Amino acid sequence: TAFNIVKNYVGGKLFVLHRLDRDTSGILLFCKDEKIKNSMQDSWNDVILTRGYLAVVNRINSNGTIKSYLYEDKNFNVRSCNDPKKGKLAITNYKVIKSSKNYSLLQIFIETGRKNQIRVHMNLIGTSILGDKKYGGNKAKRLYLHSNILEFIHPVSGKNVYIKCSSDFDIL
């Protein structure tokens, strides 16, 4: 796993701060100090400023925002509803970067970080992520979802840290 690779490289204790859904590529954030890890996790919504993703979806022509409540069913599948008593609020903003005849490349920013949020929301508007077997995407060799931007307040210096990671999405 990525965790084991980084842990072996660091050669000591390691804690996961920012993880991704299985098969999603991109930025991961680890921490070597448990107190800092706990501090960041306890104030996650205050210290994480930006979470951006690239996704290839069935072609769409407009930008937008998706707001719904997400919950996990008894089979551990994440579902969307409009009932705040049933689920947790999830907000996903997306912008079309470019399109081909069949697909669009989106830049996505999430305001909340729910399990499978982007994948469920894209499916909700009828444009699943390419390669997303769980939420109805067209068949592909991989899931075309990539964490490309992470901005946070550094727990020691207090300065903003901005990380941007390119992708290899070359199908458009």
PDB file of N, CA and C in Angstrom, residues 24-108:
ATOM      1  N   THR A  24      -8.563   5.788  -6.716  1.00  0.00           N
ATOM      2  CA  THR A  24      -8.399   7.205  -7.017  1.00  0.00           C
ATOM      3  C   THR A  24      -6.918   7.521  -6.907  1.00  0.00           C
ATOM      4  N   SER A  25      -6.401   8.264  -7.875  1.00  0.00           N
ATOM      5  CA  SER A  25      -4.983   8.624  -7.847  1.00  0.00           C
ATOM      6  C   SER A  25      -4.821  10.033  -7.277  1.00  0.00           C
ATOM      7  N   GLY A  26      -3.572  10.395  -7.000  1.00  0.00           N
ATOM      8  CA  GLY A  26      -3.299  11.765  -6.607  1.00  0.00           C
ATOM      9  C   GLY A  26      -2.698  11.948  -5.235  1.00  0.00           C
ATOM     10  N   ILE A  27      -2.976  13.079  -4.645  1.00  0.00           N
ATOM     11  CA  ILE A  27      -2.322  13.551  -3.433  1.00  0.00           C
ATOM     12  C   ILE A  27      -2.810  12.801  -2.194  1.00  0.00           C
ATOM     13  N   LEU A  28      -1.850  12.315  -1.444  1.00  0.00           N
ATOM     14  CA  LEU A  28      -2.087  11.736  -0.124  1.00  0.00           C
ATOM     15  C   LEU A  28      -1.324  12.589   0.877  1.00  0.00           C
ATOM     16  N   LEU A  29      -1.825  12.687   2.099  1.00  0.00           N
ATOM     17  CA  LEU A  29      -1.148  13.485   3.117  1.00  0.00           C
ATOM     18  C   LEU A  29      -0.922  12.615   4.343  1.00  0.00           C
ATOM     19  N   PHE A  30       0.342  12.507   4.750  1.00  0.00           N
ATOM     20  CA  PHE A  30       0.731  11.724   5.915  1.00  0.00           C
ATOM     21  C   PHE A  30       1.360  12.646   6.957  1.00  0.00           C
ATOM     22  N   CYS A  31       1.414  12.161   8.190  1.00  0.00           N
ATOM     23  CA  CYS A  31       1.987  12.931   9.289  1.00  0.00           C
ATOM     24  C   CYS A  31       2.864  11.991  10.119  1.00  0.00           C
ATOM     25  N   LYS A  32       3.986  12.517  10.618  1.00  0.00           N
ATOM     26  CA  LYS A  32       4.891  11.698  11.427  1.00  0.00           C
ATOM     27  C   LYS A  32       4.674  11.882  12.925  1.00  0.00           C
ATOM     28  N   ASP A  33       3.838  12.824  13.315  1.00  0.00           N
ATOM     29  CA  ASP A  33       3.641  13.124  14.730  1.00  0.00           C
ATOM     30  C   ASP A  33       2.170  12.925  15.104  1.00  0.00           C
ATOM     31  N   GLU A  34       1.919  12.101  16.117  1.00  0.00           N
ATOM     32  CA  GLU A  34       0.536  11.777  16.484  1.00  0.00           C
ATOM     33  C   GLU A  34      -0.218  12.978  17.046  1.00  0.00           C
ATOM     34  N   LYS A  35       0.450  13.837  17.807  1.00  0.00           N
ATOM     35  CA  LYS A  35      -0.225  15.027  18.357  1.00  0.00           C
ATOM     36  C   LYS A  35      -0.661  15.966  17.238  1.00  0.00           C
ATOM     37  N   ILE A  36       0.205  16.150  16.266  1.00  0.00           N
ATOM     38  CA  ILE A  36      -0.149  17.009  15.131  1.00  0.00           C
ATOM     39  C   ILE A  36      -1.270  16.367  14.319  1.00  0.00           C
ATOM     40  N   LYS A  37      -1.190  15.055  14.129  1.00  0.00           N
ATOM     41  CA  LYS A  37      -2.259  14.341  13.416  1.00  0.00           C
ATOM     42  C   LYS A  37      -3.603  14.568  14.105  1.00  0.00           C
ATOM     43  N   ASN A  38      -3.630  14.368  15.423  1.00  0.00           N
ATOM     44  CA  ASN A  38      -4.876  14.555  16.172  1.00  0.00           C
ATOM     45  C   ASN A  38      -5.364  15.990  16.090  1.00  0.00           C
ATOM     46  N   SER A  39      -4.449  16.937  16.204  1.00  0.00           N
ATOM     47  CA  SER A  39      -4.812  18.352  16.116  1.00  0.00           C
ATOM     48  C   SER A  39      -5.420  18.685  14.754  1.00  0.00           C
ATOM     49  N   MET A  40      -4.790  18.200  13.688  1.00  0.00           N
ATOM     50  CA  MET A  40      -5.310  18.476  12.339  1.00  0.00           C
ATOM     51  C   MET A  40      -6.653  17.789  12.119  1.00  0.00           C
ATOM     52  N   GLN A  41      -6.788  16.556  12.570  1.00  0.00           N
ATOM     53  CA  GLN A  41      -8.054  15.852  12.376  1.00  0.00           C
ATOM     54  C   GLN A  41      -9.177  16.501  13.188  1.00  0.00           C
ATOM     55  N   ASP A  42      -8.870  16.976  14.379  1.00  0.00           N
ATOM     56  CA  ASP A  42      -9.890  17.620  15.215  1.00  0.00           C
ATOM     57  C   ASP A  42     -10.367  18.944  14.629  1.00  0.00           C
ATOM     58  N   SER A  43      -9.514  19.603  13.843  1.00  0.00           N
ATOM     59  CA  SER A  43      -9.891  20.892  13.249  1.00  0.00           C
ATOM     60  C   SER A  43      -9.860  20.833  11.723  1.00  0.00           C
ATOM     61  N   TRP A  44     -10.149  19.657  11.180  1.00  0.00           N
ATOM     62  CA  TRP A  44     -10.032  19.387   9.745  1.00  0.00           C
ATOM     63  C   TRP A  44     -10.696  20.447   8.875  1.00  0.00           C
ATOM     64  N   ASN A  45     -11.925  20.799   9.175  1.00  0.00           N
ATOM     65  CA  ASN A  45     -12.650  21.742   8.325  1.00  0.00           C
ATOM     66  C   ASN A  45     -12.087  23.155   8.402  1.00  0.00           C
ATOM     67  N   ASP A  46     -11.322  23.441   9.438  1.00  0.00           N
ATOM     68  CA  ASP A  46     -10.688  24.756   9.561  1.00  0.00           C
ATOM     69  C   ASP A  46      -9.311  24.803   8.901  1.00  0.00           C
ATOM     70  N   VAL A  47      -8.575  23.691   8.913  1.00  0.00           N
ATOM     71  CA  VAL A  47      -7.206  23.701   8.395  1.00  0.00           C
ATOM     72  C   VAL A  47      -7.109  23.285   6.928  1.00  0.00           C
ATOM     73  N   ILE A  48      -8.079  22.533   6.442  1.00  0.00           N
ATOM     74  CA  ILE A  48      -8.075  22.153   5.027  1.00  0.00           C
ATOM     75  C   ILE A  48      -8.838  23.226   4.256  1.00  0.00           C
ATOM     76  N   LEU A  49      -8.133  23.926   3.381  1.00  0.00           N
ATOM     77  CA  LEU A  49      -8.717  25.071   2.685  1.00  0.00           C
ATOM     78  C   LEU A  49      -9.292  24.710   1.318  1.00  0.00           C
ATOM     79  N   THR A  50      -8.621  23.824   0.597  1.00  0.00           N
ATOM     80  CA  THR A  50      -9.054  23.477  -0.754  1.00  0.00           C
ATOM     81  C   THR A  50      -8.775  22.012  -1.030  1.00  0.00           C
ATOM     82  N   ARG A  51      -9.773  21.320  -1.612  1.00  0.00           N
ATOM     83  CA  ARG A  51      -9.601  19.947  -2.089  1.00  0.00           C
ATOM     84  C   ARG A  51     -10.116  19.899  -3.511  1.00  0.00           C
ATOM     85  N   GLY A  52      -9.194  19.718  -4.443  1.00  0.00           N
ATOM     86  CA  GLY A  52      -9.556  19.705  -5.857  1.00  0.00           C
ATOM     87  C   GLY A  52      -9.269  18.372  -6.507  1.00  0.00           C
ATOM     88  N   TYR A  53     -10.107  18.015  -7.461  1.00  0.00           N
ATOM     89  CA  TYR A  53      -9.989  16.737  -8.166  1.00  0.00           C
ATOM     90  C   TYR A  53     -10.216  16.953  -9.651  1.00  0.00           C
ATOM     91  N   LEU A  54      -9.570  16.142 -10.446  1.00  0.00           N
ATOM     92  CA  LEU A  54      -9.859  16.057 -11.871  1.00  0.00           C
ATOM     93  C   LEU A  54     -10.650  14.781 -12.093  1.00  0.00           C
ATOM     94  N   ALA A  55     -11.615  14.838 -12.997  1.00  0.00           N
ATOM     95  CA  ALA A  55     -12.401  13.648 -13.321  1.00  0.00           C
ATOM     96  C   ALA A  55     -12.772  13.688 -14.795  1.00  0.00           C
ATOM     97  N   VAL A  56     -12.762  12.512 -15.410  1.00  0.00           N
ATOM     98  CA  VAL A  56     -13.268  12.367 -16.775  1.00  0.00           C
ATOM     99  C   VAL A  56     -14.632  11.706 -16.665  1.00  0.00           C
ATOM    100  N   VAL A  57     -15.622  12.358 -17.261  1.00  0.00           N
ATOM    101  CA  VAL A  57     -17.008  11.889 -17.187  1.00  0.00           C
ATOM    102  C   VAL A  57     -17.609  11.840 -18.585  1.00  0.00           C
ATOM    103  N   ASN A  58     -18.782  11.208 -18.711  1.00  0.00           N
ATOM    104  CA  ASN A  58     -19.519  11.294 -19.965  1.00  0.00           C
ATOM    105  C   ASN A  58     -19.748  12.772 -20.250  1.00  0.00           C
ATOM    106  N   ARG A  59     -19.690  13.149 -21.494  1.00  0.00           N
ATOM    107  CA  ARG A  59     -19.716  14.563 -21.897  1.00  0.00           C
ATOM    108  C   ARG A  59     -20.863  15.343 -21.247  1.00  0.00           C
ATOM    109  N   ILE A  60     -20.507  16.495 -20.677  1.00  0.00           N
ATOM    110  CA  ILE A  60     -21.503  17.461 -20.196  1.00  0.00           C
ATOM    111  C   ILE A  60     -21.089  18.841 -20.683  1.00  0.00           C
ATOM    112  N   ASN A  61     -22.039  19.768 -20.693  1.00  0.00           N
ATOM    113  CA  ASN A  61     -21.778  21.080 -21.268  1.00  0.00           C
ATOM    114  C   ASN A  61     -21.844  22.229 -20.271  1.00  0.00           C
ATOM    115  N   SER A  62     -22.124  21.944 -19.014  1.00  0.00           N
ATOM    116  CA  SER A  62     -22.300  23.050 -18.080  1.00  0.00           C
ATOM    117  C   SER A  62     -21.530  22.821 -16.784  1.00  0.00           C
ATOM    118  N   ASN A  63     -21.289  23.899 -16.080  1.00  0.00           N
ATOM    119  CA  ASN A  63     -20.680  23.872 -14.757  1.00  0.00           C
ATOM    120  C   ASN A  63     -21.805  23.847 -13.730  1.00  0.00           C
ATOM    121  N   GLY A  64     -21.483  23.480 -12.495  1.00  0.00           N
ATOM    122  CA  GLY A  64     -22.549  23.475 -11.510  1.00  0.00           C
ATOM    123  C   GLY A  64     -22.099  23.116 -10.115  1.00  0.00           C
ATOM    124  N   THR A  65     -23.084  23.080  -9.237  1.00  0.00           N
ATOM    125  CA  THR A  65     -22.902  22.692  -7.843  1.00  0.00           C
ATOM    126  C   THR A  65     -23.960  21.654  -7.512  1.00  0.00           C
ATOM    127  N   ILE A  66     -23.535  20.601  -6.827  1.00  0.00           N
ATOM    128  CA  ILE A  66     -24.458  19.546  -6.402  1.00  0.00           C
ATOM    129  C   ILE A  66     -24.481  19.547  -4.887  1.00  0.00           C
ATOM    130  N   LYS A  67     -25.682  19.648  -4.322  1.00  0.00           N
ATOM    131  CA  LYS A  67     -25.860  19.578  -2.874  1.00  0.00           C
ATOM    132  C   LYS A  67     -26.875  18.489  -2.582  1.00  0.00           C
ATOM    133  N   SER A  68     -26.487  17.562  -1.736  1.00  0.00           N
ATOM    134  CA  SER A  68     -27.418  16.531  -1.299  1.00  0.00           C
ATOM    135  C   SER A  68     -26.914  15.974   0.023  1.00  0.00           C
ATOM    136  N   TYR A  69     -27.686  15.071   0.576  1.00  0.00           N
ATOM    137  CA  TYR A  69     -27.307  14.418   1.821  1.00  0.00           C
ATOM    138  C   TYR A  69     -26.919  12.986   1.485  1.00  0.00           C
ATOM    139  N   LEU A  70     -25.753  12.567   1.963  1.00  0.00           N
ATOM    140  CA  LEU A  70     -25.255  11.229   1.660  1.00  0.00           C
ATOM    141  C   LEU A  70     -25.349  10.338   2.890  1.00  0.00           C
ATOM    142  N   TYR A  71     -25.713   9.097   2.630  1.00  0.00           N
ATOM    143  CA  TYR A  71     -25.780   8.105   3.711  1.00  0.00           C
ATOM    144  C   TYR A  71     -25.311   6.771   3.154  1.00  0.00           C
ATOM    145  N   GLU A  72     -24.923   5.883   4.054  1.00  0.00           N
ATOM    146  CA  GLU A  72     -24.477   4.557   3.659  1.00  0.00           C
ATOM    147  C   GLU A  72     -25.594   3.561   3.948  1.00  0.00           C
ATOM    148  N   ASP A  73     -25.955   2.765   2.933  1.00  0.00           N
ATOM    149  CA  ASP A  73     -27.019   1.782   3.130  1.00  0.00           C
ATOM    150  C   ASP A  73     -26.460   0.526   3.814  1.00  0.00           C
ATOM    151  N   LYS A  74     -27.314  -0.439   4.057  1.00  0.00           N
ATOM    152  CA  LYS A  74     -26.905  -1.636   4.795  1.00  0.00           C
ATOM    153  C   LYS A  74     -25.868  -2.464   4.043  1.00  0.00           C
ATOM    154  N   ASN A  75     -25.745  -2.249   2.724  1.00  0.00           N
ATOM    155  CA  ASN A  75     -24.739  -2.957   1.913  1.00  0.00           C
ATOM    156  C   ASN A  75     -23.464  -2.130   1.725  1.00  0.00           C
ATOM    157  N   PHE A  76     -23.336  -1.054   2.505  1.00  0.00           N
ATOM    158  CA  PHE A  76     -22.166  -0.164   2.481  1.00  0.00           C
ATOM    159  C   PHE A  76     -22.027   0.623   1.186  1.00  0.00           C
ATOM    160  N   ASN A  77     -23.125   0.802   0.467  1.00  0.00           N
ATOM    161  CA  ASN A  77     -23.134   1.659  -0.708  1.00  0.00           C
ATOM    162  C   ASN A  77     -23.582   3.047  -0.281  1.00  0.00           C
ATOM    163  N   VAL A  78     -22.907   4.061  -0.787  1.00  0.00           N
ATOM    164  CA  VAL A  78     -23.273   5.429  -0.455  1.00  0.00           C
ATOM    165  C   VAL A  78     -24.398   5.866  -1.380  1.00  0.00           C
ATOM    166  N   ARG A  79     -25.416   6.462  -0.796  1.00  0.00           N
ATOM    167  CA  ARG A  79     -26.602   6.916  -1.524  1.00  0.00           C
ATOM    168  C   ARG A  79     -26.846   8.392  -1.253  1.00  0.00           C
ATOM    169  N   SER A  80     -27.555   9.025  -2.159  1.00  0.00           N
ATOM    170  CA  SER A  80     -27.900  10.435  -2.030  1.00  0.00           C
ATOM    171  C   SER A  80     -29.381  10.576  -1.706  1.00  0.00           C
ATOM    172  N   CYS A  81     -29.699  11.565  -0.866  1.00  0.00           N
ATOM    173  CA  CYS A  81     -31.100  11.858  -0.566  1.00  0.00           C
ATOM    174  C   CYS A  81     -31.229  13.350  -0.258  1.00  0.00           C
ATOM    175  N   ASN A  82     -32.440  13.803  -0.052  1.00  0.00           N
ATOM    176  CA  ASN A  82     -32.690  15.200   0.290  1.00  0.00           C
ATOM    177  C   ASN A  82     -33.083  15.374   1.749  1.00  0.00           C
ATOM    178  N   ASP A  83     -32.897  14.339   2.555  1.00  0.00           N
ATOM    179  CA  ASP A  83     -33.327  14.337   3.954  1.00  0.00           C
ATOM    180  C   ASP A  83     -32.142  14.556   4.895  1.00  0.00           C
ATOM    181  N   PRO A  84     -32.047  15.737   5.529  1.00  0.00           N
ATOM    182  CA  PRO A  84     -30.925  16.006   6.432  1.00  0.00           C
ATOM    183  C   PRO A  84     -30.908  15.103   7.666  1.00  0.00           C
ATOM    184  N   LYS A  85     -32.028  14.466   7.965  1.00  0.00           N
ATOM    185  CA  LYS A  85     -32.059  13.550   9.102  1.00  0.00           C
ATOM    186  C   LYS A  85     -31.487  12.180   8.735  1.00  0.00           C
ATOM    187  N   LYS A  86     -31.467  11.887   7.436  1.00  0.00           N
ATOM    188  CA  LYS A  86     -31.010  10.574   6.981  1.00  0.00           C
ATOM    189  C   LYS A  86     -29.523  10.559   6.615  1.00  0.00           C
ATOM    190  N   GLY A  87     -29.019  11.685   6.117  1.00  0.00           N
ATOM    191  CA  GLY A  87     -27.638  11.721   5.654  1.00  0.00           C
ATOM    192  C   GLY A  87     -26.901  12.974   6.078  1.00  0.00           C
ATOM    193  N   LYS A  88     -25.635  13.061   5.661  1.00  0.00           N
ATOM    194  CA  LYS A  88     -24.791  14.218   5.956  1.00  0.00           C
ATOM    195  C   LYS A  88     -24.665  15.065   4.700  1.00  0.00           C
ATOM    196  N   LEU A  89     -24.684  16.389   4.884  1.00  0.00           N
ATOM    197  CA  LEU A  89     -24.609  17.314   3.759  1.00  0.00           C
ATOM    198  C   LEU A  89     -23.311  17.112   2.979  1.00  0.00           C
ATOM    199  N   ALA A  90     -23.429  17.070   1.658  1.00  0.00           N
ATOM    200  CA  ALA A  90     -22.277  16.974   0.762  1.00  0.00           C
ATOM    201  C   ALA A  90     -22.444  18.019  -0.338  1.00  0.00           C
ATOM    202  N   ILE A  91     -21.376  18.790  -0.585  1.00  0.00           N
ATOM    203  CA  ILE A  91     -21.414  19.844  -1.600  1.00  0.00           C
ATOM    204  C   ILE A  91     -20.233  19.655  -2.544  1.00  0.00           C
ATOM    205  N   THR A  92     -20.548  19.541  -3.833  1.00  0.00           N
ATOM    206  CA  THR A  92     -19.551  19.329  -4.876  1.00  0.00           C
ATOM    207  C   THR A  92     -19.728  20.394  -5.949  1.00  0.00           C
ATOM    208  N   ASN A  93     -18.649  21.121  -6.268  1.00  0.00           N
ATOM    209  CA  ASN A  93     -18.649  22.127  -7.335  1.00  0.00           C
ATOM    210  C   ASN A  93     -17.813  21.585  -8.492  1.00  0.00           C
ATOM    211  N   TYR A  94     -18.298  21.754  -9.711  1.00  0.00           N
ATOM    212  CA  TYR A  94     -17.561  21.237 -10.861  1.00  0.00           C
ATOM    213  C   TYR A  94     -17.571  22.237 -12.013  1.00  0.00           C
ATOM    214  N   LYS A  95     -16.479  22.193 -12.785  1.00  0.00           N
ATOM    215  CA  LYS A  95     -16.318  23.077 -13.936  1.00  0.00           C
ATOM    216  C   LYS A  95     -15.735  22.264 -15.084  1.00  0.00           C
ATOM    217  N   VAL A  96     -16.307  22.418 -16.274  1.00  0.00           N
ATOM    218  CA  VAL A  96     -15.805  21.724 -17.462  1.00  0.00           C
ATOM    219  C   VAL A  96     -14.517  22.422 -17.910  1.00  0.00           C
ATOM    220  N   ILE A  97     -13.432  21.649 -17.965  1.00  0.00           N
ATOM    221  CA  ILE A  97     -12.146  22.170 -18.418  1.00  0.00           C
ATOM    222  C   ILE A  97     -12.023  22.039 -19.925  1.00  0.00           C
ATOM    223  N   LYS A  98     -12.347  20.857 -20.441  1.00  0.00           N
ATOM    224  CA  LYS A  98     -12.386  20.635 -21.888  1.00  0.00           C
ATOM    225  C   LYS A  98     -13.234  19.410 -22.173  1.00  0.00           C
ATOM    226  N   SER A  99     -13.655  19.298 -23.424  1.00  0.00           N
ATOM    227  CA  SER A  99     -14.502  18.176 -23.822  1.00  0.00           C
ATOM    228  C   SER A  99     -14.076  17.637 -25.175  1.00  0.00           C
ATOM    229  N   SER A 100     -14.359  16.375 -25.380  1.00  0.00           N
ATOM    230  CA  SER A 100     -14.212  15.732 -26.684  1.00  0.00           C
ATOM    231  C   SER A 100     -15.620  15.332 -27.124  1.00  0.00           C
ATOM    232  N   LYS A 101     -15.706  14.514 -28.129  1.00  0.00           N
ATOM    233  CA  LYS A 101     -17.017  14.084 -28.614  1.00  0.00           C
ATOM    234  C   LYS A 101     -17.798  13.337 -27.532  1.00  0.00           C
ATOM    235  N   ASN A 102     -17.107  12.499 -26.749  1.00  0.00           N
ATOM    236  CA  ASN A 102     -17.795  11.644 -25.787  1.00  0.00           C
ATOM    237  C   ASN A 102     -17.562  11.982 -24.320  1.00  0.00           C
ATOM    238  N   TYR A 103     -16.472  12.676 -24.011  1.00  0.00           N
ATOM    239  CA  TYR A 103     -16.097  12.872 -22.607  1.00  0.00           C
ATOM    240  C   TYR A 103     -15.796  14.327 -22.282  1.00  0.00           C
ATOM    241  N   SER A 104     -15.877  14.629 -20.995  1.00  0.00           N
ATOM    242  CA  SER A 104     -15.491  15.944 -20.494  1.00  0.00           C
ATOM    243  C   SER A 104     -14.517  15.761 -19.337  1.00  0.00           C
ATOM    244  N   LEU A 105     -13.539  16.645 -19.283  1.00  0.00           N
ATOM    245  CA  LEU A 105     -12.615  16.709 -18.159  1.00  0.00           C
ATOM    246  C   LEU A 105     -13.127  17.790 -17.217  1.00  0.00           C
ATOM    247  N   LEU A 106     -13.361  17.417 -15.972  1.00  0.00           N
ATOM    248  CA  LEU A 106     -13.879  18.357 -14.984  1.00  0.00           C
ATOM    249  C   LEU A 106     -12.825  18.689 -13.937  1.00  0.00           C
ATOM    250  N   GLN A 107     -12.825  19.948 -13.491  1.00  0.00           N
ATOM    251  CA  GLN A 107     -12.122  20.315 -12.260  1.00  0.00           C
ATOM    252  C   GLN A 107     -13.203  20.381 -11.202  1.00  0.00           C
ATOM    253  N   ILE A 108     -13.006  19.611 -10.146  1.00  0.00           N
ATOM    254  CA  ILE A 108     -14.009  19.497  -9.085  1.00  0.00           C
ATOM    255  C   ILE A 108     -13.416  19.986  -7.781  1.00  0.00           C
TER     256      ILE A 108
END
